[in-house]
mmCIF file of C-alpha atoms and ligand atoms in Angstrom:
data_model
loop_
_atom_site.group_PDB
_atom_site.id
_atom_site.type_symbol
_atom_site.label_atom_id
_atom_site.label_comp_id
_atom_site.label_asym_id
_atom_site.label_seq_id
_atom_site.Cartn_x
_atom_site.Cartn_y
_atom_site.Cartn_z
ATOM 1 C CA MET H 1 20.526 -7.432 5.884
ATOM 2 C CA GLU H 2 19.316 -6.213 9.288
ATOM 3 C CA PHE H 3 16.245 -3.997 9.174
ATOM 4 C CA CYS H 4 18.103 -0.865 10.375
ATOM 5 C CA SER H 5 20.801 -1.403 7.742
ATOM 6 C CA LYS H 6 18.107 -1.709 5.081
ATOM 7 C CA VAL H 7 16.629 1.593 6.261
ATOM 8 C CA ALA H 8 20.039 3.261 6.230
ATOM 9 C CA HIS H 9 20.542 2.178 2.615
ATOM 10 C CA VAL H 10 17.154 3.329 1.292
ATOM 11 C CA GLY H 11 17.648 5.729 -1.613
ATOM 12 C CA LEU H 12 21.413 5.296 -1.781
ATOM 13 C CA CYS H 13 22.589 4.262 -5.186
ATOM 14 C CA THR H 14 25.455 4.719 -7.557
ATOM 15 C CA ASP H 15 24.123 6.400 -10.630
ATOM 16 C CA ALA H 16 25.892 4.708 -13.525
ATOM 17 C CA LYS H 17 26.152 7.924 -15.556
ATOM 18 C CA THR H 18 27.202 10.443 -12.907
ATOM 19 C CA GLY H 19 28.220 8.547 -9.785
ATOM 20 C CA ALA H 20 25.514 10.374 -7.773
ATOM 21 C CA ILE H 21 24.908 8.472 -4.545
ATOM 22 C CA SER H 22 21.518 10.014 -3.790
ATOM 23 C CA THR H 23 18.811 8.687 -6.117
ATOM 24 C CA PRO H 24 18.384 11.278 -8.900
ATOM 25 C CA ILE H 25 14.956 12.852 -9.379
ATOM 26 C CA TYR H 26 13.970 11.802 -12.896
ATOM 27 C CA GLN H 27 11.593 14.654 -13.652
ATOM 28 C CA SER H 28 10.586 13.277 -17.031
ATOM 29 C CA ALA H 29 7.099 12.270 -18.130
ATOM 30 C CA THR H 30 8.235 10.315 -21.173
ATOM 31 C CA PHE H 31 11.362 8.285 -21.997
ATOM 32 C CA ARG H 32 12.909 7.922 -25.428
ATOM 33 C CA HIS H 33 13.405 4.407 -26.765
ATOM 34 C CA PRO H 34 16.941 3.678 -27.948
ATOM 35 C CA GLY H 35 15.522 2.096 -31.117
ATOM 36 C CA LEU H 36 12.501 0.425 -32.634
ATOM 37 C CA GLY H 37 11.352 -2.407 -30.382
ATOM 38 C CA GLN H 38 13.916 -1.438 -27.708
ATOM 39 C CA SER H 39 13.249 0.059 -24.266
ATOM 40 C CA THR H 40 15.270 1.288 -21.294
ATOM 41 C CA GLY H 41 12.501 -0.258 -19.166
ATOM 42 C CA PHE H 42 10.800 3.134 -18.896
ATOM 43 C CA ASP H 43 8.249 4.548 -21.356
ATOM 44 C CA TYR H 44 5.946 6.879 -19.518
ATOM 45 C CA SER H 45 6.026 7.940 -15.855
ATOM 46 C CA ARG H 46 2.476 6.875 -15.068
ATOM 47 C CA THR H 47 3.572 3.314 -15.836
ATOM 48 C CA GLN H 48 6.982 3.591 -14.180
ATOM 49 C CA ASN H 49 9.577 6.233 -13.347
ATOM 50 C CA PRO H 50 13.166 5.500 -12.262
ATOM 51 C CA THR H 51 12.906 7.493 -8.998
ATOM 52 C CA ARG H 52 9.602 5.836 -8.160
ATOM 53 C CA LYS H 53 11.054 2.425 -8.940
ATOM 54 C CA VAL H 54 13.802 2.904 -6.319
ATOM 55 C CA LEU H 55 11.195 3.944 -3.737
ATOM 56 C CA GLU H 56 8.833 1.082 -4.597
ATOM 57 C CA GLU H 57 11.611 -1.488 -4.331
ATOM 58 C CA ALA H 58 12.723 0.009 -1.018
ATOM 59 C CA VAL H 59 9.290 -0.140 0.616
ATOM 60 C CA ALA H 60 8.733 -3.670 -0.694
ATOM 61 C CA ASP H 61 12.031 -4.650 0.916
ATOM 62 C CA LEU H 62 11.201 -2.965 4.233
ATOM 63 C CA GLU H 63 7.786 -4.660 4.415
ATOM 64 C CA ASN H 64 9.203 -7.941 3.144
ATOM 65 C CA GLY H 65 6.849 -8.072 0.166
ATOM 66 C CA ILE H 66 7.285 -8.959 -3.481
ATOM 67 C CA ALA H 67 6.425 -5.513 -4.874
ATOM 68 C CA GLY H 68 5.653 -1.991 -3.689
ATOM 69 C CA PHE H 69 3.565 0.752 -5.284
ATOM 70 C CA ALA H 70 3.720 4.485 -4.618
ATOM 71 C CA PHE H 71 0.490 6.466 -4.872
ATOM 72 C CA SER H 72 -0.227 10.189 -4.726
ATOM 73 C CA SER H 73 -1.807 9.957 -1.240
ATOM 74 C CA GLY H 74 -2.745 7.418 1.380
ATOM 75 C CA MET H 75 -6.346 7.576 0.136
ATOM 76 C CA ALA H 76 -5.171 6.900 -3.426
ATOM 77 C CA ALA H 77 -3.387 3.824 -2.043
ATOM 78 C CA VAL H 78 -6.506 2.676 -0.152
ATOM 79 C CA SER H 79 -8.635 3.250 -3.291
ATOM 80 C CA GLY H 80 -6.110 1.438 -5.473
ATOM 81 C CA VAL H 81 -6.398 -1.637 -3.281
ATOM 82 C CA LEU H 82 -10.199 -1.449 -3.099
ATOM 83 C CA MET H 83 -10.378 -1.228 -6.895
ATOM 84 C CA ILE H 84 -9.194 -4.807 -7.234
ATOM 85 C CA TYR H 85 -12.688 -5.800 -6.023
ATOM 86 C CA SER H 86 -15.873 -5.816 -8.079
ATOM 87 C CA SER H 87 -19.555 -5.088 -7.846
ATOM 88 C CA GLY H 88 -21.213 -7.714 -5.623
ATOM 89 C CA ASP H 89 -18.106 -8.206 -3.486
ATOM 90 C CA HIS H 90 -18.310 -7.713 0.271
ATOM 91 C CA LEU H 91 -15.579 -6.489 2.618
ATOM 92 C CA VAL H 92 -15.186 -6.792 6.379
ATOM 93 C CA VAL H 93 -13.523 -3.626 7.678
ATOM 94 C CA VAL H 94 -12.465 -2.377 11.087
ATOM 95 C CA GLU H 95 -15.196 -0.042 12.371
ATOM 96 C CA ASP H 96 -12.721 2.440 13.805
ATOM 97 C CA CYS H 97 -10.797 2.936 10.557
ATOM 98 C CA TYR H 98 -9.472 6.274 9.348
ATOM 99 C CA GLY H 99 -12.474 8.496 8.521
ATOM 100 C CA GLY H 100 -11.398 8.825 4.886
ATOM 101 C CA THR H 101 -11.387 5.045 4.482
ATOM 102 C CA TYR H 102 -14.881 4.840 5.992
ATOM 103 C CA ARG H 103 -16.067 7.665 3.708
ATOM 104 C CA ILE H 104 -14.748 6.150 0.504
ATOM 105 C CA LEU H 105 -16.299 2.769 1.331
ATOM 106 C CA ASP H 106 -19.600 4.262 2.426
ATOM 107 C CA LYS H 107 -19.978 7.002 -0.179
ATOM 108 C CA VAL H 108 -17.965 5.853 -3.213
ATOM 109 C CA PHE H 109 -17.389 2.089 -3.390
ATOM 110 C CA ALA H 110 -20.909 1.395 -2.113
ATOM 111 C CA ARG H 111 -22.188 3.185 -5.271
ATOM 112 C CA PHE H 112 -20.229 0.677 -7.341
ATOM 113 C CA GLY H 113 -21.837 -2.263 -5.561
ATOM 114 C CA ILE H 114 -19.068 -3.139 -3.100
ATOM 115 C CA THR H 115 -20.646 -3.598 0.311
ATOM 116 C CA THR H 116 -18.946 -3.392 3.703
ATOM 117 C CA THR H 117 -19.621 -4.652 7.200
ATOM 118 C CA PHE H 118 -17.768 -2.684 9.860
ATOM 119 C CA VAL H 119 -16.600 -4.710 12.860
ATOM 120 C CA ASP H 120 -14.633 -4.384 16.067
ATOM 121 C CA SER H 121 -11.383 -5.918 14.823
ATOM 122 C CA SER H 122 -10.268 -6.793 18.347
ATOM 123 C CA ASP H 123 -13.219 -9.243 18.487
ATOM 124 C CA MET H 124 -12.472 -12.385 16.429
ATOM 125 C CA THR H 125 -16.018 -13.728 16.844
ATOM 126 C CA GLU H 126 -17.518 -10.551 15.423
ATOM 127 C CA ILE H 127 -15.123 -10.679 12.458
ATOM 128 C CA ALA H 128 -15.918 -14.340 11.758
ATOM 129 C CA GLN H 129 -19.679 -13.705 11.975
ATOM 130 C CA ALA H 130 -19.450 -10.844 9.472
ATOM 131 C CA ILE H 131 -18.028 -13.074 6.710
ATOM 132 C CA THR H 132 -20.565 -13.947 4.007
ATOM 133 C CA GLN H 133 -20.330 -15.976 0.807
ATOM 134 C CA ASP H 134 -19.554 -12.719 -1.064
ATOM 135 C CA THR H 135 -16.760 -11.568 1.267
ATOM 136 C CA LYS H 136 -13.433 -11.079 -0.485
ATOM 137 C CA ALA H 137 -11.247 -9.371 2.108
ATOM 138 C CA ILE H 138 -10.782 -8.312 5.707
ATOM 139 C CA LEU H 139 -9.267 -4.833 6.046
ATOM 140 C CA VAL H 140 -7.873 -3.707 9.374
ATOM 141 C CA GLU H 141 -5.851 -0.851 10.706
ATOM 142 C CA THR H 142 -3.815 -1.647 13.748
ATOM 143 C CA PRO H 143 -3.522 0.498 15.705
ATOM 144 C CA THR H 144 -6.553 2.347 14.401
ATOM 145 C CA ASN H 145 -6.784 6.046 13.736
ATOM 146 C CA PRO H 146 -8.101 7.611 15.949
ATOM 147 C CA LEU H 147 -8.807 5.244 18.855
ATOM 148 C CA MET H 148 -5.542 3.226 18.673
ATOM 149 C CA LYS H 149 -7.384 -0.121 18.896
ATOM 150 C CA ILE H 150 -5.220 -3.187 18.337
ATOM 151 C CA ALA H 151 -6.046 -6.179 16.117
ATOM 152 C CA ASP H 152 -4.287 -9.553 16.062
ATOM 153 C CA ILE H 153 -2.966 -9.670 12.495
ATOM 154 C CA ARG H 154 -1.802 -13.288 12.739
ATOM 155 C CA GLN H 155 -5.251 -14.527 13.809
ATOM 156 C CA ILE H 156 -7.125 -12.342 11.320
ATOM 157 C CA ALA H 157 -4.876 -13.477 8.442
ATOM 158 C CA ALA H 158 -5.432 -17.119 9.433
ATOM 159 C CA LEU H 159 -9.206 -16.591 9.524
ATOM 160 C CA ALA H 160 -9.081 -14.772 6.174
ATOM 161 C CA HIS H 161 -7.134 -17.576 4.504
ATOM 162 C CA GLN H 162 -9.416 -20.223 5.969
ATOM 163 C CA HIS H 163 -12.222 -18.498 4.000
ATOM 164 C CA LYS H 164 -9.989 -17.757 0.956
ATOM 165 C CA LEU H 165 -10.099 -14.008 1.623
ATOM 166 C CA HIS H 166 -7.383 -11.387 1.455
ATOM 167 C CA CYS H 167 -6.084 -9.891 4.674
ATOM 168 C CA ILE H 168 -5.261 -6.191 4.172
ATOM 169 C CA VAL H 169 -3.536 -4.155 6.868
ATOM 170 C CA ASP H 170 -3.176 -0.383 7.028
ATOM 171 C CA ASN H 171 0.202 -0.111 8.764
ATOM 172 C CA THR H 172 0.397 3.691 8.768
ATOM 173 C CA PHE H 173 0.776 4.102 12.488
ATOM 174 C CA LEU H 174 3.531 1.590 13.226
ATOM 175 C CA THR H 175 5.553 1.530 9.966
ATOM 176 C CA PRO H 176 7.618 -1.575 9.089
ATOM 177 C CA TYR H 177 10.071 -0.587 11.816
ATOM 178 C CA PHE H 178 7.601 -1.707 14.500
ATOM 179 C CA GLN H 179 5.274 -4.068 12.609
ATOM 180 C CA ARG H 180 5.545 -6.030 9.362
ATOM 181 C CA PRO H 181 2.053 -7.401 8.644
ATOM 182 C CA LEU H 182 3.146 -9.504 5.654
ATOM 183 C CA GLU H 183 5.405 -11.509 7.964
ATOM 184 C CA LEU H 184 2.339 -12.154 10.145
ATOM 185 C CA GLY H 185 0.341 -13.532 7.215
ATOM 186 C CA ALA H 186 -1.297 -10.429 5.706
ATOM 187 C CA ASP H 187 -1.505 -10.231 1.906
ATOM 188 C CA ILE H 188 -1.425 -6.477 1.362
ATOM 189 C CA VAL H 189 -0.037 -3.597 3.407
ATOM 190 C CA ILE H 190 -1.162 -0.006 2.944
ATOM 191 C CA HIS H 191 0.432 3.176 4.267
ATOM 192 C CA SER H 192 -0.434 6.780 4.370
ATOM 193 C CA GLY H 193 3.244 7.586 3.818
ATOM 194 C CA THR H 194 2.271 11.168 4.606
ATOM 195 C CA LYS H 195 2.721 10.278 8.277
ATOM 196 C CA TYR H 196 5.663 8.351 9.728
ATOM 197 C CA LEU H 197 7.140 6.836 6.563
ATOM 198 C CA SER H 198 8.032 10.290 5.252
ATOM 199 C CA GLY H 199 8.252 11.818 8.702
ATOM 200 C CA HIS H 200 8.843 15.421 7.633
ATOM 201 C CA ASN H 201 5.291 16.609 7.041
ATOM 202 C CA ASP H 202 6.209 17.826 3.569
ATOM 203 C CA VAL H 203 4.801 15.170 1.239
ATOM 204 C CA LEU H 204 1.388 13.597 0.720
ATOM 205 C CA CYS H 205 1.864 10.000 -0.383
ATOM 206 C CA GLY H 206 0.551 6.465 -0.153
ATOM 207 C CA ILE H 207 2.210 3.069 -0.345
ATOM 208 C CA VAL H 208 0.908 -0.410 -1.087
ATOM 209 C CA VAL H 209 3.034 -3.552 -0.718
ATOM 210 C CA ALA H 210 1.851 -6.996 -1.816
ATOM 211 C CA ARG H 211 3.174 -10.294 -0.519
ATOM 212 C CA GLU H 212 2.624 -12.357 -3.649
ATOM 213 C CA ALA H 213 2.912 -11.875 -7.395
ATOM 214 C CA GLU H 214 -0.744 -12.350 -8.353
ATOM 215 C CA LEU H 215 -2.009 -9.554 -6.112
ATOM 216 C CA ALA H 216 0.989 -7.392 -7.005
ATOM 217 C CA GLU H 217 0.058 -7.630 -10.690
ATOM 218 C CA LYS H 218 -3.548 -6.638 -9.947
ATOM 219 C CA ILE H 219 -2.362 -3.575 -8.037
ATOM 220 C CA ARG H 220 0.211 -2.708 -10.730
ATOM 221 C CA PHE H 221 -2.594 -2.806 -13.293
ATOM 222 C CA ILE H 222 -4.846 -0.533 -11.197
ATOM 223 C CA GLN H 223 -1.982 1.881 -10.450
ATOM 224 C CA ASN H 224 -1.213 2.302 -14.162
ATOM 225 C CA ALA H 225 -4.853 2.237 -15.280
ATOM 226 C CA THR H 226 -6.077 4.854 -12.801
ATOM 227 C CA GLY H 227 -2.908 6.951 -12.665
ATOM 228 C CA ALA H 228 -2.790 8.269 -9.076
ATOM 229 C CA VAL H 229 0.979 7.773 -8.971
ATOM 230 C CA LEU H 230 3.495 9.587 -6.795
ATOM 231 C CA GLY H 231 5.568 12.159 -8.710
ATOM 232 C CA PRO H 232 9.378 11.867 -8.803
ATOM 233 C CA GLN H 233 10.028 14.840 -6.460
ATOM 234 C CA ASP H 234 7.703 13.371 -3.853
ATOM 235 C CA CYS H 235 9.250 9.923 -4.327
ATOM 236 C CA TRP H 236 12.630 11.461 -3.509
ATOM 237 C CA LEU H 237 11.211 13.186 -0.408
ATOM 238 C CA LEU H 238 9.783 9.875 0.782
ATOM 239 C CA LEU H 239 13.099 8.110 0.103
ATOM 240 C CA ARG H 240 14.819 10.799 2.174
ATOM 241 C CA GLY H 241 12.216 10.403 4.944
HETATM 242 C C1 PLP B 301 -4.517 5.128 8.978
HETATM 243 C C2 PLP B 301 -4.653 6.051 7.804
HETATM 244 N N1 PLP B 301 -4.841 5.523 6.581
HETATM 245 C C3 PLP B 301 -4.975 6.315 5.493
HETATM 246 C C4 PLP B 301 -4.939 7.692 5.610
HETATM 247 C C5 PLP B 301 -5.091 8.540 4.377
HETATM 248 O O1 PLP B 301 -3.841 9.067 4.018
HETATM 249 P P1 PLP B 301 -3.617 10.439 3.237
HETATM 250 O O2 PLP B 301 -4.017 11.547 4.156
HETATM 251 O O3 PLP B 301 -2.143 10.419 2.941
HETATM 252 O O4 PLP B 301 -4.450 10.408 2.000
HETATM 253 C C6 PLP B 301 -4.729 8.281 6.860
HETATM 254 C C7 PLP B 301 -4.675 9.743 7.001
HETATM 255 O O5 PLP B 301 -4.623 10.289 8.089
HETATM 256 C C8 PLP B 301 -4.590 7.439 7.994
HETATM 257 O O6 PLP B 301 -4.415 7.929 9.214
#
């Protein structure tokens, strides 16, 4: 399906029970099992919620990834991705990243032993020189917030893979309409959906999309374990946006 057709279909469904064509807001924390050892596929909304599932599948489709994850804010999405790393790991991150991303790396993840080198992501030599034996990922925003600096995702992803690192791209400012980092080789895409993905300035939300199953499972685990999920009302608002 063409990208614009995909966008036009986001959130449209045919609810089997009622025929509703707008995704219903399943405002339920818990789901009853039909019987012992049986499940509708939903148990508890931190793990999965039917409205969130529609949104997560839609964003995965738009970014051309294997799975999407909806978080309660862009910073919850950034944190969720960073939590797949461990003490002793090192990250190479664009120096002109969103201030909140800088803050959480500098003031929170640093306390847990994850170190960061900030680089000019438009300078491939500087990025390559920052990689150490402990580096696990290169995280860029392109364009950056606030200076709108541009990075070459294709080249950065190639460099990352050459060193067996993840390439993570914060795609908040372009959205998958203008740029699909996974198609350029990135492994993970992050959004502050609060901005252009929702587009109405009425919902705070974050999105992560993974290209491959192994990373998707790590993020699914963190999302459920830490619990900063997007509520069903906000999922509906983002689907509408
Ligand atoms: C590029 C970028 N990433 C992440 C965030 C954090 O998103 P949120 O404000 O939804 O937590 C922002 C917020 O402005 C941003 O601009």
